[in-house]
Amino acid sequence: MVVAASDTHEPGVYAGPCDICGDELYAKPGARVVHCRLCNVDYDVEPRRQKLLKKAESKLLGAADIARVLTGVGLKVTPERVRTWIAREQLKPAGIDRARRPLYRLRDAQRLAEQGPFKATRQAA
């Protein structure tokens, strides 16, 4: 059974913009398909999620932003979990922001979320 998704702007898994009209698409957690109501086009969520992560993987972010981005693409990661990785030196700083706060590479956090200790769980429907 395929779980359908809504493209309303309610909280959900961000699936990127529609390839045709550019409307922002949001899938329900655990959905396999997201539907653009403006263009009446369906998209598979997973390839879009992978594409978004690939584009963002080299970004340097703070702990809260890492949690928000990873959760936004379907990995349930809390800021507390990211801080645990930092405290255990599993996630190491890759830069600093203008306020001299440490920043971390999104790709490194994604790897921890998908396979490391305190593995993140996929959001279910």
mmCIF file of N, CA and C in Angstrom:
data_model
loop_
_atom_site.group_PDB
_atom_site.id
_atom_site.type_symbol
_atom_site.label_atom_id
_atom_site.label_comp_id
_atom_site.label_asym_id
_atom_site.label_seq_id
_atom_site.Cartn_x
_atom_site.Cartn_y
_atom_site.Cartn_z
ATOM 1 N N MET A 1 0.837 -1.177 0.000
ATOM 2 C CA MET A 1 0.000 0.000 0.000
ATOM 3 C C MET A 1 0.881 1.239 0.000
ATOM 4 N N VAL A 2 0.614 2.179 -0.856
ATOM 5 C CA VAL A 2 1.360 3.425 -0.925
ATOM 6 C C VAL A 2 0.659 4.447 -0.053
ATOM 7 N N VAL A 3 1.439 5.082 0.810
ATOM 8 C CA VAL A 3 0.891 6.128 1.650
ATOM 9 C C VAL A 3 0.928 7.419 0.857
ATOM 10 N N ALA A 4 -0.196 8.072 0.728
ATOM 11 C CA ALA A 4 -0.251 9.333 -0.013
ATOM 12 C C ALA A 4 0.224 10.466 0.882
ATOM 13 N N ALA A 5 0.563 11.570 0.273
ATOM 14 C CA ALA A 5 1.031 12.719 1.034
ATOM 15 C C ALA A 5 0.304 13.965 0.580
ATOM 16 N N SER A 6 0.329 14.939 1.427
ATOM 17 C CA SER A 6 -0.288 16.217 1.125
ATOM 18 C C SER A 6 0.796 17.240 0.842
ATOM 19 N N ASP A 7 0.486 18.196 0.007
ATOM 20 C CA ASP A 7 1.460 19.236 -0.259
ATOM 21 C C ASP A 7 1.071 20.530 0.432
ATOM 22 N N THR A 8 0.214 20.453 1.434
ATOM 23 C CA THR A 8 -0.126 21.649 2.180
ATOM 24 C C THR A 8 1.090 22.083 2.976
ATOM 25 N N HIS A 9 1.061 23.299 3.449
ATOM 26 C CA HIS A 9 2.211 23.827 4.166
ATOM 27 C C HIS A 9 2.144 23.529 5.661
ATOM 28 N N GLU A 10 1.441 22.490 6.031
ATOM 29 C CA GLU A 10 1.435 22.022 7.404
ATOM 30 C C GLU A 10 2.785 21.381 7.674
ATOM 31 N N PRO A 11 3.162 21.280 8.965
ATOM 32 C CA PRO A 11 4.443 20.632 9.253
ATOM 33 C C PRO A 11 4.488 19.234 8.654
ATOM 34 N N GLY A 12 5.586 18.896 8.098
ATOM 35 C CA GLY A 12 5.771 17.595 7.482
ATOM 36 C C GLY A 12 7.178 17.493 6.953
ATOM 37 N N VAL A 13 7.400 16.527 6.127
ATOM 38 C CA VAL A 13 8.713 16.309 5.531
ATOM 39 C C VAL A 13 8.817 17.169 4.279
ATOM 40 N N TYR A 14 9.775 18.066 4.271
ATOM 41 C CA TYR A 14 9.955 18.931 3.114
ATOM 42 C C TYR A 14 10.447 18.088 1.949
ATOM 43 N N ALA A 15 9.776 18.207 0.805
ATOM 44 C CA ALA A 15 10.125 17.415 -0.379
ATOM 45 C C ALA A 15 10.613 18.286 -1.531
ATOM 46 N N GLY A 16 10.926 19.539 -1.233
ATOM 47 C CA GLY A 16 11.443 20.430 -2.257
ATOM 48 C C GLY A 16 10.341 21.062 -3.078
ATOM 49 N N PRO A 17 10.732 21.888 -4.044
ATOM 50 C CA PRO A 17 9.740 22.537 -4.891
ATOM 51 C C PRO A 17 9.270 21.615 -6.010
ATOM 52 N N CYS A 18 8.044 21.834 -6.450
ATOM 53 C CA CYS A 18 7.519 21.115 -7.612
ATOM 54 C C CYS A 18 8.398 21.438 -8.814
ATOM 55 N N ASP A 19 8.714 20.437 -9.600
ATOM 56 C CA ASP A 19 9.563 20.629 -10.779
ATOM 57 C C ASP A 19 8.884 21.471 -11.855
ATOM 58 N N ILE A 20 7.567 21.541 -11.813
ATOM 59 C CA ILE A 20 6.829 22.265 -12.850
ATOM 60 C C ILE A 20 6.486 23.689 -12.416
ATOM 61 N N CYS A 21 5.817 23.823 -11.262
ATOM 62 C CA CYS A 21 5.326 25.146 -10.856
ATOM 63 C C CYS A 21 6.158 25.806 -9.762
ATOM 64 N N GLY A 22 6.995 25.028 -9.078
ATOM 65 C CA GLY A 22 7.834 25.593 -8.026
ATOM 66 C C GLY A 22 7.186 25.668 -6.661
ATOM 67 N N ASP A 23 5.919 25.244 -6.534
ATOM 68 C CA ASP A 23 5.258 25.256 -5.232
ATOM 69 C C ASP A 23 6.007 24.334 -4.277
ATOM 70 N N GLU A 24 6.160 24.760 -3.024
ATOM 71 C CA GLU A 24 6.861 23.951 -2.029
ATOM 72 C C GLU A 24 5.998 22.746 -1.651
ATOM 73 N N LEU A 25 6.603 21.567 -1.657
ATOM 74 C CA LEU A 25 5.885 20.326 -1.381
ATOM 75 C C LEU A 25 6.280 19.786 -0.014
ATOM 76 N N TYR A 26 5.287 19.369 0.761
ATOM 77 C CA TYR A 26 5.500 18.782 2.077
ATOM 78 C C TYR A 26 4.765 17.454 2.134
ATOM 79 N N ALA A 27 5.492 16.408 2.488
ATOM 80 C CA ALA A 27 4.900 15.077 2.596
ATOM 81 C C ALA A 27 4.581 14.779 4.052
ATOM 82 N N LYS A 28 3.577 13.962 4.253
ATOM 83 C CA LYS A 28 3.309 13.479 5.602
ATOM 84 C C LYS A 28 4.456 12.562 6.000
ATOM 85 N N PRO A 29 4.863 12.574 7.278
ATOM 86 C CA PRO A 29 5.936 11.669 7.697
ATOM 87 C C PRO A 29 5.615 10.224 7.321
ATOM 88 N N GLY A 30 6.564 9.553 6.698
ATOM 89 C CA GLY A 30 6.394 8.169 6.286
ATOM 90 C C GLY A 30 5.784 7.997 4.907
ATOM 91 N N ALA A 31 5.336 9.088 4.288
ATOM 92 C CA ALA A 31 4.718 8.994 2.960
ATOM 93 C C ALA A 31 5.762 8.648 1.910
ATOM 94 N N ARG A 32 5.355 7.896 0.925
ATOM 95 C CA ARG A 32 6.241 7.538 -0.188
ATOM 96 C C ARG A 32 6.066 8.473 -1.373
ATOM 97 N N VAL A 33 4.912 9.122 -1.429
ATOM 98 C CA VAL A 33 4.573 9.979 -2.570
ATOM 99 C C VAL A 33 4.085 11.328 -2.048
ATOM 100 N N VAL A 34 4.466 12.384 -2.750
ATOM 101 C CA VAL A 34 3.944 13.718 -2.458
ATOM 102 C C VAL A 34 3.266 14.218 -3.731
ATOM 103 N N HIS A 35 2.143 14.896 -3.566
ATOM 104 C CA HIS A 35 1.322 15.330 -4.703
ATOM 105 C C HIS A 35 1.286 16.849 -4.762
ATOM 106 N N CYS A 36 1.559 17.402 -5.928
ATOM 107 C CA CYS A 36 1.400 18.840 -6.143
ATOM 108 C C CYS A 36 -0.030 19.082 -6.594
ATOM 109 N N ARG A 37 -0.779 19.767 -5.766
ATOM 110 C CA ARG A 37 -2.186 20.015 -6.093
ATOM 111 C C ARG A 37 -2.337 21.043 -7.202
ATOM 112 N N LEU A 38 -1.314 21.881 -7.402
ATOM 113 C CA LEU A 38 -1.407 22.887 -8.459
ATOM 114 C C LEU A 38 -1.205 22.275 -9.842
ATOM 115 N N CYS A 39 -0.259 21.337 -9.940
ATOM 116 C CA CYS A 39 0.066 20.720 -11.242
ATOM 117 C C CYS A 39 -0.531 19.332 -11.405
ATOM 118 N N ASN A 40 -1.062 18.775 -10.298
ATOM 119 C CA ASN A 40 -1.605 17.424 -10.300
ATOM 120 C C ASN A 40 -0.546 16.394 -10.691
ATOM 121 N N VAL A 41 0.654 16.567 -10.140
ATOM 122 C CA VAL A 41 1.775 15.672 -10.421
ATOM 123 C C VAL A 41 2.205 15.012 -9.119
ATOM 124 N N ASP A 42 2.500 13.705 -9.180
ATOM 125 C CA ASP A 42 3.013 12.968 -8.029
ATOM 126 C C ASP A 42 4.520 12.799 -8.158
ATOM 127 N N TYR A 43 5.203 12.853 -7.018
ATOM 128 C CA TYR A 43 6.650 12.639 -6.965
ATOM 129 C C TYR A 43 6.956 11.621 -5.875
ATOM 130 N N ASP A 44 7.942 10.769 -6.117
ATOM 131 C CA ASP A 44 8.439 9.874 -5.078
ATOM 132 C C ASP A 44 9.230 10.711 -4.077
ATOM 133 N N VAL A 45 8.956 10.527 -2.798
ATOM 134 C CA VAL A 45 9.579 11.339 -1.754
ATOM 135 C C VAL A 45 11.063 11.017 -1.589
ATOM 136 N N GLU A 46 11.433 9.745 -1.556
ATOM 137 C CA GLU A 46 12.813 9.365 -1.225
ATOM 138 C C GLU A 46 13.858 9.954 -2.173
ATOM 139 N N PRO A 47 13.697 9.865 -3.493
ATOM 140 C CA PRO A 47 14.710 10.480 -4.360
ATOM 141 C C PRO A 47 14.814 11.994 -4.163
ATOM 142 N N ARG A 48 13.697 12.628 -3.871
ATOM 143 C CA ARG A 48 13.714 14.073 -3.630
ATOM 144 C C ARG A 48 14.430 14.378 -2.325
ATOM 145 N N ARG A 49 14.201 13.554 -1.306
ATOM 146 C CA ARG A 49 14.877 13.734 -0.013
ATOM 147 C C ARG A 49 16.381 13.587 -0.190
ATOM 148 N N GLN A 50 16.790 12.559 -0.926
ATOM 149 C CA GLN A 50 18.218 12.333 -1.165
ATOM 150 C C GLN A 50 18.843 13.505 -1.920
ATOM 151 N N LYS A 51 18.123 14.042 -2.886
ATOM 152 C CA LYS A 51 18.624 15.179 -3.664
ATOM 153 C C LYS A 51 18.802 16.406 -2.767
ATOM 154 N N LEU A 52 17.833 16.659 -1.893
ATOM 155 C CA LEU A 52 17.929 17.791 -0.971
ATOM 156 C C LEU A 52 19.114 17.630 -0.029
ATOM 157 N N LEU A 53 19.282 16.420 0.510
ATOM 158 C CA LEU A 53 20.406 16.173 1.412
ATOM 159 C C LEU A 53 21.735 16.326 0.693
ATOM 160 N N LYS A 54 21.813 15.852 -0.536
ATOM 161 C CA LYS A 54 23.048 15.962 -1.320
ATOM 162 C C LYS A 54 23.427 17.429 -1.520
ATOM 163 N N LYS A 55 22.427 18.265 -1.832
ATOM 164 C CA LYS A 55 22.685 19.686 -2.044
ATOM 165 C C LYS A 55 23.145 20.374 -0.758
ATOM 166 N N ALA A 56 22.672 19.903 0.391
ATOM 167 C CA ALA A 56 22.954 20.571 1.659
ATOM 168 C C ALA A 56 24.073 19.926 2.461
ATOM 169 N N GLU A 57 24.611 18.808 2.002
ATOM 170 C CA GLU A 57 25.514 18.029 2.854
ATOM 171 C C GLU A 57 26.773 18.766 3.292
ATOM 172 N N SER A 58 27.266 19.700 2.523
ATOM 173 C CA SER A 58 28.490 20.401 2.913
ATOM 174 C C SER A 58 28.209 21.648 3.749
ATOM 175 N N LYS A 59 26.947 21.953 4.004
ATOM 176 C CA LYS A 59 26.582 23.130 4.793
ATOM 177 C C LYS A 59 27.067 22.989 6.228
ATOM 178 N N LEU A 60 27.491 24.107 6.802
ATOM 179 C CA LEU A 60 27.889 24.162 8.203
ATOM 180 C C LEU A 60 26.761 24.821 8.986
ATOM 181 N N LEU A 61 26.295 24.126 10.025
ATOM 182 C CA LEU A 61 25.141 24.584 10.795
ATOM 183 C C LEU A 61 25.369 24.367 12.281
ATOM 184 N N GLY A 62 24.595 25.081 13.099
ATOM 185 C CA GLY A 62 24.579 24.847 14.530
ATOM 186 C C GLY A 62 23.737 23.625 14.863
ATOM 187 N N ALA A 63 23.812 23.187 16.114
ATOM 188 C CA ALA A 63 23.121 21.963 16.535
ATOM 189 C C ALA A 63 21.616 22.026 16.289
ATOM 190 N N ALA A 64 20.980 23.133 16.664
ATOM 191 C CA ALA A 64 19.527 23.235 16.495
ATOM 192 C C ALA A 64 19.139 23.214 15.017
ATOM 193 N N ASP A 65 19.924 23.886 14.175
ATOM 194 C CA ASP A 65 19.624 23.900 12.741
ATOM 195 C C ASP A 65 19.829 22.530 12.109
ATOM 196 N N ILE A 66 20.847 21.803 12.558
ATOM 197 C CA ILE A 66 21.063 20.440 12.052
ATOM 198 C C ILE A 66 19.844 19.579 12.371
ATOM 199 N N ALA A 67 19.370 19.663 13.605
ATOM 200 C CA ALA A 67 18.194 18.881 14.001
ATOM 201 C C ALA A 67 16.985 19.263 13.156
ATOM 202 N N ARG A 68 16.790 20.553 12.921
ATOM 203 C CA ARG A 68 15.644 21.027 12.137
ATOM 204 C C ARG A 68 15.711 20.531 10.699
ATOM 205 N N VAL A 69 16.888 20.620 10.078
ATOM 206 C CA VAL A 69 17.031 20.195 8.681
ATOM 207 C C VAL A 69 16.834 18.688 8.555
ATOM 208 N N LEU A 70 17.490 17.912 9.408
ATOM 209 C CA LEU A 70 17.369 16.455 9.309
ATOM 210 C C LEU A 70 15.945 15.994 9.604
ATOM 211 N N THR A 71 15.305 16.607 10.592
ATOM 212 C CA THR A 71 13.914 16.271 10.875
ATOM 213 C C THR A 71 13.033 16.667 9.694
ATOM 214 N N GLY A 72 13.350 17.790 9.067
ATOM 215 C CA GLY A 72 12.576 18.266 7.926
ATOM 216 C C GLY A 72 12.618 17.352 6.721
ATOM 217 N N VAL A 73 13.665 16.524 6.620
ATOM 218 C CA VAL A 73 13.743 15.581 5.500
ATOM 219 C C VAL A 73 13.447 14.148 5.944
ATOM 220 N N GLY A 74 12.866 14.009 7.140
ATOM 221 C CA GLY A 74 12.356 12.705 7.535
ATOM 222 C C GLY A 74 13.142 11.927 8.563
ATOM 223 N N LEU A 75 14.255 12.469 9.046
ATOM 224 C CA LEU A 75 14.993 11.804 10.119
ATOM 225 C C LEU A 75 14.626 12.481 11.434
ATOM 226 N N LYS A 76 14.196 11.706 12.404
ATOM 227 C CA LYS A 76 13.793 12.277 13.682
ATOM 228 C C LYS A 76 15.042 12.513 14.525
ATOM 229 N N VAL A 77 15.518 13.747 14.504
ATOM 230 C CA VAL A 77 16.727 14.131 15.236
ATOM 231 C C VAL A 77 16.397 15.363 16.066
ATOM 232 N N THR A 78 16.625 15.276 17.359
ATOM 233 C CA THR A 78 16.372 16.412 18.243
ATOM 234 C C THR A 78 17.660 17.203 18.456
ATOM 235 N N PRO A 79 17.540 18.470 18.853
ATOM 236 C CA PRO A 79 18.746 19.223 19.202
ATOM 237 C C PRO A 79 19.533 18.550 20.329
ATOM 238 N N GLU A 80 18.823 17.918 21.253
ATOM 239 C CA GLU A 80 19.492 17.220 22.352
ATOM 240 C C GLU A 80 20.353 16.068 21.837
ATOM 241 N N ARG A 81 19.843 15.350 20.841
ATOM 242 C CA ARG A 81 20.610 14.248 20.261
ATOM 243 C C ARG A 81 21.879 14.778 19.600
ATOM 244 N N VAL A 82 21.760 15.887 18.878
ATOM 245 C CA VAL A 82 22.937 16.487 18.242
ATOM 246 C C VAL A 82 23.935 16.912 19.316
ATOM 247 N N ARG A 83 23.454 17.522 20.395
ATOM 248 C CA ARG A 83 24.363 17.933 21.476
ATOM 249 C C ARG A 83 25.028 16.725 22.139
ATOM 250 N N THR A 84 24.328 15.599 22.205
ATOM 251 C CA THR A 84 24.940 14.372 22.735
ATOM 252 C C THR A 84 26.081 13.924 21.840
ATOM 253 N N TRP A 85 25.878 13.949 20.522
ATOM 254 C CA TRP A 85 26.958 13.591 19.594
ATOM 255 C C TRP A 85 28.154 14.517 19.785
ATOM 256 N N ILE A 86 27.868 15.805 19.994
ATOM 257 C CA ILE A 86 28.939 16.782 20.190
ATOM 258 C C ILE A 86 29.680 16.488 21.490
ATOM 259 N N ALA A 87 28.945 16.269 22.577
ATOM 260 C CA ALA A 87 29.563 15.996 23.879
ATOM 261 C C ALA A 87 30.411 14.730 23.849
ATOM 262 N N ARG A 88 29.993 13.755 23.082
ATOM 263 C CA ARG A 88 30.746 12.498 22.968
ATOM 264 C C ARG A 88 31.819 12.560 21.883
ATOM 265 N N GLU A 89 31.985 13.738 21.299
ATOM 266 C CA GLU A 89 32.973 13.984 20.247
ATOM 267 C C GLU A 89 32.758 13.107 19.014
ATOM 268 N N GLN A 90 31.516 12.724 18.792
ATOM 269 C CA GLN A 90 31.162 11.997 17.574
ATOM 270 C C GLN A 90 30.912 12.977 16.431
ATOM 271 N N LEU A 91 30.523 14.190 16.780
ATOM 272 C CA LEU A 91 30.308 15.262 15.812
ATOM 273 C C LEU A 91 31.256 16.390 16.184
ATOM 274 N N LYS A 92 32.196 16.658 15.304
ATOM 275 C CA LYS A 92 33.249 17.630 15.599
ATOM 276 C C LYS A 92 33.019 18.929 14.831
ATOM 277 N N PRO A 93 33.398 20.068 15.439
ATOM 278 C CA PRO A 93 33.231 21.351 14.758
ATOM 279 C C PRO A 93 34.001 21.383 13.442
ATOM 280 N N ALA A 94 33.398 22.038 12.459
ATOM 281 C CA ALA A 94 34.039 22.197 11.151
ATOM 282 C C ALA A 94 34.201 23.676 10.812
ATOM 283 N N GLY A 95 33.783 24.543 11.724
ATOM 284 C CA GLY A 95 33.898 25.978 11.516
ATOM 285 C C GLY A 95 33.251 26.714 12.668
ATOM 286 N N ILE A 96 33.213 28.050 12.553
ATOM 287 C CA ILE A 96 32.559 28.880 13.559
ATOM 288 C C ILE A 96 31.741 29.949 12.841
ATOM 289 N N ASP A 97 30.704 30.433 13.531
ATOM 290 C CA ASP A 97 29.902 31.506 12.946
ATOM 291 C C ASP A 97 30.456 32.858 13.390
ATOM 292 N N ARG A 98 29.784 33.931 13.020
ATOM 293 C CA ARG A 98 30.274 35.279 13.345
ATOM 294 C C ARG A 98 30.333 35.535 14.842
ATOM 295 N N ALA A 99 29.492 34.848 15.601
ATOM 296 C CA ALA A 99 29.491 34.982 17.060
ATOM 297 C C ALA A 99 30.478 34.010 17.705
ATOM 298 N N ARG A 100 31.277 33.351 16.886
ATOM 299 C CA ARG A 100 32.307 32.405 17.319
ATOM 300 C C ARG A 100 31.722 31.136 17.948
ATOM 301 N N ARG A 101 30.485 30.801 17.563
ATOM 302 C CA ARG A 101 29.874 29.540 17.998
ATOM 303 C C ARG A 101 30.265 28.456 17.013
ATOM 304 N N PRO A 102 30.457 27.235 17.502
ATOM 305 C CA PRO A 102 30.864 26.153 16.599
ATOM 306 C C PRO A 102 29.759 25.774 15.618
ATOM 307 N N LEU A 103 30.200 25.412 14.428
ATOM 308 C CA LEU A 103 29.309 24.920 13.381
ATOM 309 C C LEU A 103 29.752 23.520 12.989
ATOM 310 N N TYR A 104 28.800 22.713 12.553
ATOM 311 C CA TYR A 104 29.057 21.311 12.248
ATOM 312 C C TYR A 104 28.584 21.004 10.840
ATOM 313 N N ARG A 105 29.251 20.068 10.195
ATOM 314 C CA ARG A 105 28.910 19.695 8.819
ATOM 315 C C ARG A 105 27.656 18.819 8.835
ATOM 316 N N LEU A 106 26.661 19.229 8.074
ATOM 317 C CA LEU A 106 25.396 18.496 8.010
ATOM 318 C C LEU A 106 25.614 17.046 7.603
ATOM 319 N N ARG A 107 26.504 16.810 6.647
ATOM 320 C CA ARG A 107 26.784 15.449 6.172
ATOM 321 C C ARG A 107 27.222 14.544 7.331
ATOM 322 N N ASP A 108 28.072 15.066 8.224
ATOM 323 C CA ASP A 108 28.546 14.266 9.356
ATOM 324 C C ASP A 108 27.398 13.904 10.296
ATOM 325 N N ALA A 109 26.524 14.862 10.552
ATOM 326 C CA ALA A 109 25.371 14.595 11.416
ATOM 327 C C ALA A 109 24.404 13.620 10.757
ATOM 328 N N GLN A 110 24.233 13.748 9.452
ATOM 329 C CA GLN A 110 23.349 12.825 8.730
ATOM 330 C C GLN A 110 23.856 11.396 8.867
ATOM 331 N N ARG A 111 25.149 11.201 8.709
ATOM 332 C CA ARG A 111 25.716 9.848 8.845
ATOM 333 C C ARG A 111 25.470 9.291 10.239
ATOM 334 N N LEU A 112 25.668 10.113 11.260
ATOM 335 C CA LEU A 112 25.391 9.657 12.620
ATOM 336 C C LEU A 112 23.913 9.319 12.785
ATOM 337 N N ALA A 113 23.060 10.138 12.215
ATOM 338 C CA ALA A 113 21.618 9.913 12.338
ATOM 339 C C ALA A 113 21.185 8.617 11.671
ATOM 340 N N GLU A 114 21.835 8.270 10.573
ATOM 341 C CA GLU A 114 21.421 7.088 9.812
ATOM 342 C C GLU A 114 22.074 5.796 10.272
ATOM 343 N N GLN A 115 23.233 5.874 10.918
ATOM 344 C CA GLN A 115 23.898 4.614 11.241
ATOM 345 C C GLN A 115 24.643 4.577 12.559
ATOM 346 N N GLY A 116 24.892 5.694 13.179
ATOM 347 C CA GLY A 116 25.742 5.707 14.358
ATOM 348 C C GLY A 116 24.999 5.442 15.645
ATOM 349 N N PRO A 117 25.737 5.561 16.759
ATOM 350 C CA PRO A 117 25.112 5.444 18.076
ATOM 351 C C PRO A 117 24.001 6.483 18.217
ATOM 352 N N PHE A 118 22.992 6.169 18.966
ATOM 353 C CA PHE A 118 21.813 7.011 19.091
ATOM 354 C C PHE A 118 21.196 7.243 17.721
ATOM 355 N N LYS A 119 21.145 6.184 16.938
ATOM 356 C CA LYS A 119 20.619 6.237 15.574
ATOM 357 C C LYS A 119 19.239 6.890 15.561
ATOM 358 N N ALA A 120 19.039 7.777 14.613
ATOM 359 C CA ALA A 120 17.741 8.435 14.458
ATOM 360 C C ALA A 120 16.744 7.454 13.861
ATOM 361 N N THR A 121 15.501 7.682 14.143
ATOM 362 C CA THR A 121 14.455 6.833 13.577
ATOM 363 C C THR A 121 13.740 7.585 12.471
ATOM 364 N N ARG A 122 13.289 6.850 11.477
ATOM 365 C CA ARG A 122 12.480 7.440 10.404
ATOM 366 C C ARG A 122 11.126 7.774 10.990
ATOM 367 N N GLN A 123 10.597 8.905 10.579
ATOM 368 C CA GLN A 123 9.265 9.270 11.023
ATOM 369 C C GLN A 123 8.258 8.391 10.308
ATOM 370 N N ALA A 124 7.369 7.792 11.059
ATOM 371 C CA ALA A 124 6.341 6.911 10.495
ATOM 372 C C ALA A 124 5.078 7.700 10.215
ATOM 373 N N ALA A 125 4.253 7.123 9.352
ATOM 374 C CA ALA A 125 2.976 7.780 9.011
ATOM 375 C C ALA A 125 2.022 7.700 10.169
#
